[in-house]
Tab-separated table of C-alpha atoms in Angstrom:
chain	number	residue	atom	x	y	z
A	1	GLN	CA	-12.992	-76.675	-10.651
A	2	VAL	CA	-11.893	-73.034	-10.403
A	3	GLN	CA	-9.497	-71.896	-7.726
A	4	LEU	CA	-8.807	-68.211	-7.210
A	5	VAL	CA	-5.922	-66.686	-5.292
A	6	GLU	CA	-5.674	-62.948	-4.673
A	7	SER	CA	-2.526	-60.995	-4.005
A	8	GLY	CA	-1.316	-57.421	-3.948
A	9	GLY	CA	-3.032	-56.035	-0.887
A	10	GLY	CA	-1.252	-54.058	1.765
A	11	LEU	CA	-1.156	-50.977	3.942
A	12	VAL	CA	-0.946	-47.715	2.029
A	13	GLN	CA	-1.508	-44.027	2.566
A	14	ALA	CA	-4.587	-42.255	1.265
A	15	GLY	CA	-4.073	-41.205	-2.324
A	16	ALA	CA	-1.787	-44.113	-3.116
A	17	SER	CA	-2.339	-46.843	-5.675
A	18	LEU	CA	-2.422	-50.602	-5.470
A	19	LYS	CA	-2.880	-53.278	-8.079
A	20	LEU	CA	-4.568	-56.450	-6.963
A	21	SER	CA	-4.076	-59.667	-8.857
A	22	CYS	CA	-6.193	-62.782	-9.007
A	23	ALA	CA	-4.629	-65.960	-10.302
A	24	ALA	CA	-7.079	-68.582	-11.489
A	25	SER	CA	-6.621	-72.259	-12.022
A	26	GLY	CA	-9.016	-74.216	-14.144
A	27	ARG	CA	-9.590	-74.999	-17.770
A	28	THR	CA	-12.671	-72.834	-18.341
A	29	PHE	CA	-11.493	-69.508	-16.949
A	30	SER	CA	-12.171	-67.595	-20.151
A	31	SER	CA	-15.869	-68.465	-20.043
A	32	TYR	CA	-16.473	-66.874	-16.630
A	33	VAL	CA	-17.531	-63.416	-15.671
A	34	MET	CA	-15.046	-62.203	-13.084
A	35	ALA	CA	-15.607	-59.720	-10.317
A	36	TRP	CA	-14.106	-58.088	-7.303
A	37	PHE	CA	-16.002	-57.736	-4.048
A	38	ARG	CA	-14.888	-56.271	-0.774
A	39	GLN	CA	-15.893	-56.688	2.826
A	40	ALA	CA	-15.192	-54.058	5.423
A	41	PRO	CA	-15.201	-54.976	9.114
A	42	GLY	CA	-18.728	-55.669	10.314
A	43	LYS	CA	-20.257	-55.196	6.872
A	44	GLU	CA	-21.580	-57.409	4.113
A	45	HIS	CA	-19.805	-58.138	0.874
A	46	GLN	CA	-19.959	-55.148	-1.437
A	47	PHE	CA	-19.722	-55.316	-5.193
A	48	VAL	CA	-16.719	-53.462	-6.569
A	49	ALA	CA	-16.304	-54.318	-10.240
A	50	ALA	CA	-17.050	-56.998	-12.809
A	51	ILE	CA	-15.845	-57.864	-16.273
A	52	THR	CA	-17.252	-60.157	-18.937
A	53	TYR	CA	-15.243	-62.963	-20.448
A	54	SER	CA	-14.633	-60.910	-23.571
A	55	ALA	CA	-13.632	-57.866	-21.486
A	56	VAL	CA	-15.920	-55.782	-23.681
A	57	THR	CA	-18.244	-54.933	-20.805
A	58	THR	CA	-17.313	-53.793	-17.324
A	59	ALA	CA	-19.287	-52.600	-14.337
A	60	TYR	CA	-18.248	-50.604	-11.307
A	61	ALA	CA	-19.715	-49.581	-8.022
A	62	GLY	CA	-20.376	-45.869	-7.983
A	63	SER	CA	-17.974	-45.399	-5.098
A	64	VAL	CA	-15.020	-46.648	-7.140
A	65	ARG	CA	-15.929	-45.579	-10.658
A	66	GLY	CA	-13.195	-43.439	-12.130
A	67	ARG	CA	-10.642	-44.640	-9.601
A	68	PHE	CA	-10.584	-48.416	-10.058
A	69	THR	CA	-10.082	-50.388	-13.246
A	70	ILE	CA	-10.789	-54.076	-13.676
A	71	SER	CA	-9.049	-56.043	-16.396
A	72	ARG	CA	-8.414	-59.645	-17.300
A	73	ASP	CA	-5.995	-61.718	-19.288
A	74	ASN	CA	-7.725	-64.947	-20.169
A	75	ALA	CA	-4.631	-66.516	-21.705
A	76	LYS	CA	-2.769	-66.018	-18.432
A	77	LYS	CA	-5.853	-66.762	-16.316
A	78	MET	CA	-5.399	-63.509	-14.447
A	79	VAL	CA	-7.745	-60.775	-13.291
A	80	TYR	CA	-6.564	-57.426	-12.016
A	81	LEU	CA	-7.949	-54.513	-10.091
A	82	GLN	CA	-5.985	-51.320	-10.452
A	83	MET	CA	-6.905	-49.052	-7.570
A	84	ASN	CA	-5.921	-45.409	-7.720
A	85	SER	CA	-6.563	-42.496	-5.385
A	86	LEU	CA	-7.282	-44.839	-2.518
A	87	LYS	CA	-9.375	-43.569	0.358
A	88	PRO	CA	-9.670	-44.812	3.941
A	89	GLU	CA	-13.189	-45.995	3.131
A	90	ASP	CA	-11.674	-48.420	0.620
A	91	THR	CA	-10.236	-50.386	3.525
A	92	ALA	CA	-11.555	-53.935	3.309
A	93	VAL	CA	-10.723	-57.484	2.448
A	94	TYR	CA	-10.905	-57.729	-1.321
A	95	TYR	CA	-12.124	-60.933	-2.929
A	96	CYS	CA	-11.872	-62.184	-6.459
A	97	ALA	CA	-14.923	-64.108	-7.623
A	98	ALA	CA	-16.109	-65.962	-10.703
A	99	THR	CA	-19.508	-66.885	-12.076
A	100	SER	CA	-20.938	-68.719	-15.046
A	101	ASN	CA	-24.375	-67.194	-14.381
A	102	GLY	CA	-23.909	-64.157	-16.563
A	103	PHE	CA	-22.929	-60.558	-16.073
A	104	THR	CA	-24.143	-59.737	-12.594
A	105	ARG	CA	-23.390	-57.689	-9.501
A	106	VAL	CA	-25.215	-60.110	-7.218
A	107	THR	CA	-22.988	-61.736	-4.632
A	108	SER	CA	-24.963	-64.968	-4.479
A	109	GLU	CA	-24.527	-65.544	-8.210
A	110	TYR	CA	-20.796	-66.023	-7.803
A	111	GLY	CA	-19.843	-69.594	-7.067
A	112	TYR	CA	-16.080	-69.326	-6.869
A	113	TRP	CA	-14.197	-67.133	-4.443
A	114	GLY	CA	-10.627	-66.463	-3.507
A	115	GLN	CA	-9.342	-66.271	0.042
A	116	GLY	CA	-9.187	-62.493	0.034
A	117	THR	CA	-6.416	-59.957	0.359
A	118	GLN	CA	-6.400	-57.160	2.909
A	119	VAL	CA	-6.265	-53.566	1.748
A	120	THR	CA	-5.807	-50.954	4.443
A	121	VAL	CA	-5.731	-47.272	3.595
A	122	SER	CA	-4.553	-44.889	6.272
A	123	SER	CA	-5.175	-41.167	6.394
């Protein structure tokens, strides 16, 4: 029902900024909590940020708090992740995800996932 497609990844230098976009298709986008996860080579999916349907509440992993900002535009069915002051440890495949299970950081609660976009930060 919901299809998510990420874009905006790339290879950047440490300290640079990137803005990831997630385009959603589906008629109930505004009712979903949206999140970004990332997966570094050889590691499990890591929660990055989440935002409620109203955008009133957001959550961030401690490692990105203050540097990353999640936002959404329900009318346009878009979710964004503005990433500033990127570090080499931010290197990962970044995934957009959606859930109707409430505001959660738990990977398994998200039923819809994008294909991922690669972010590589060099030193």
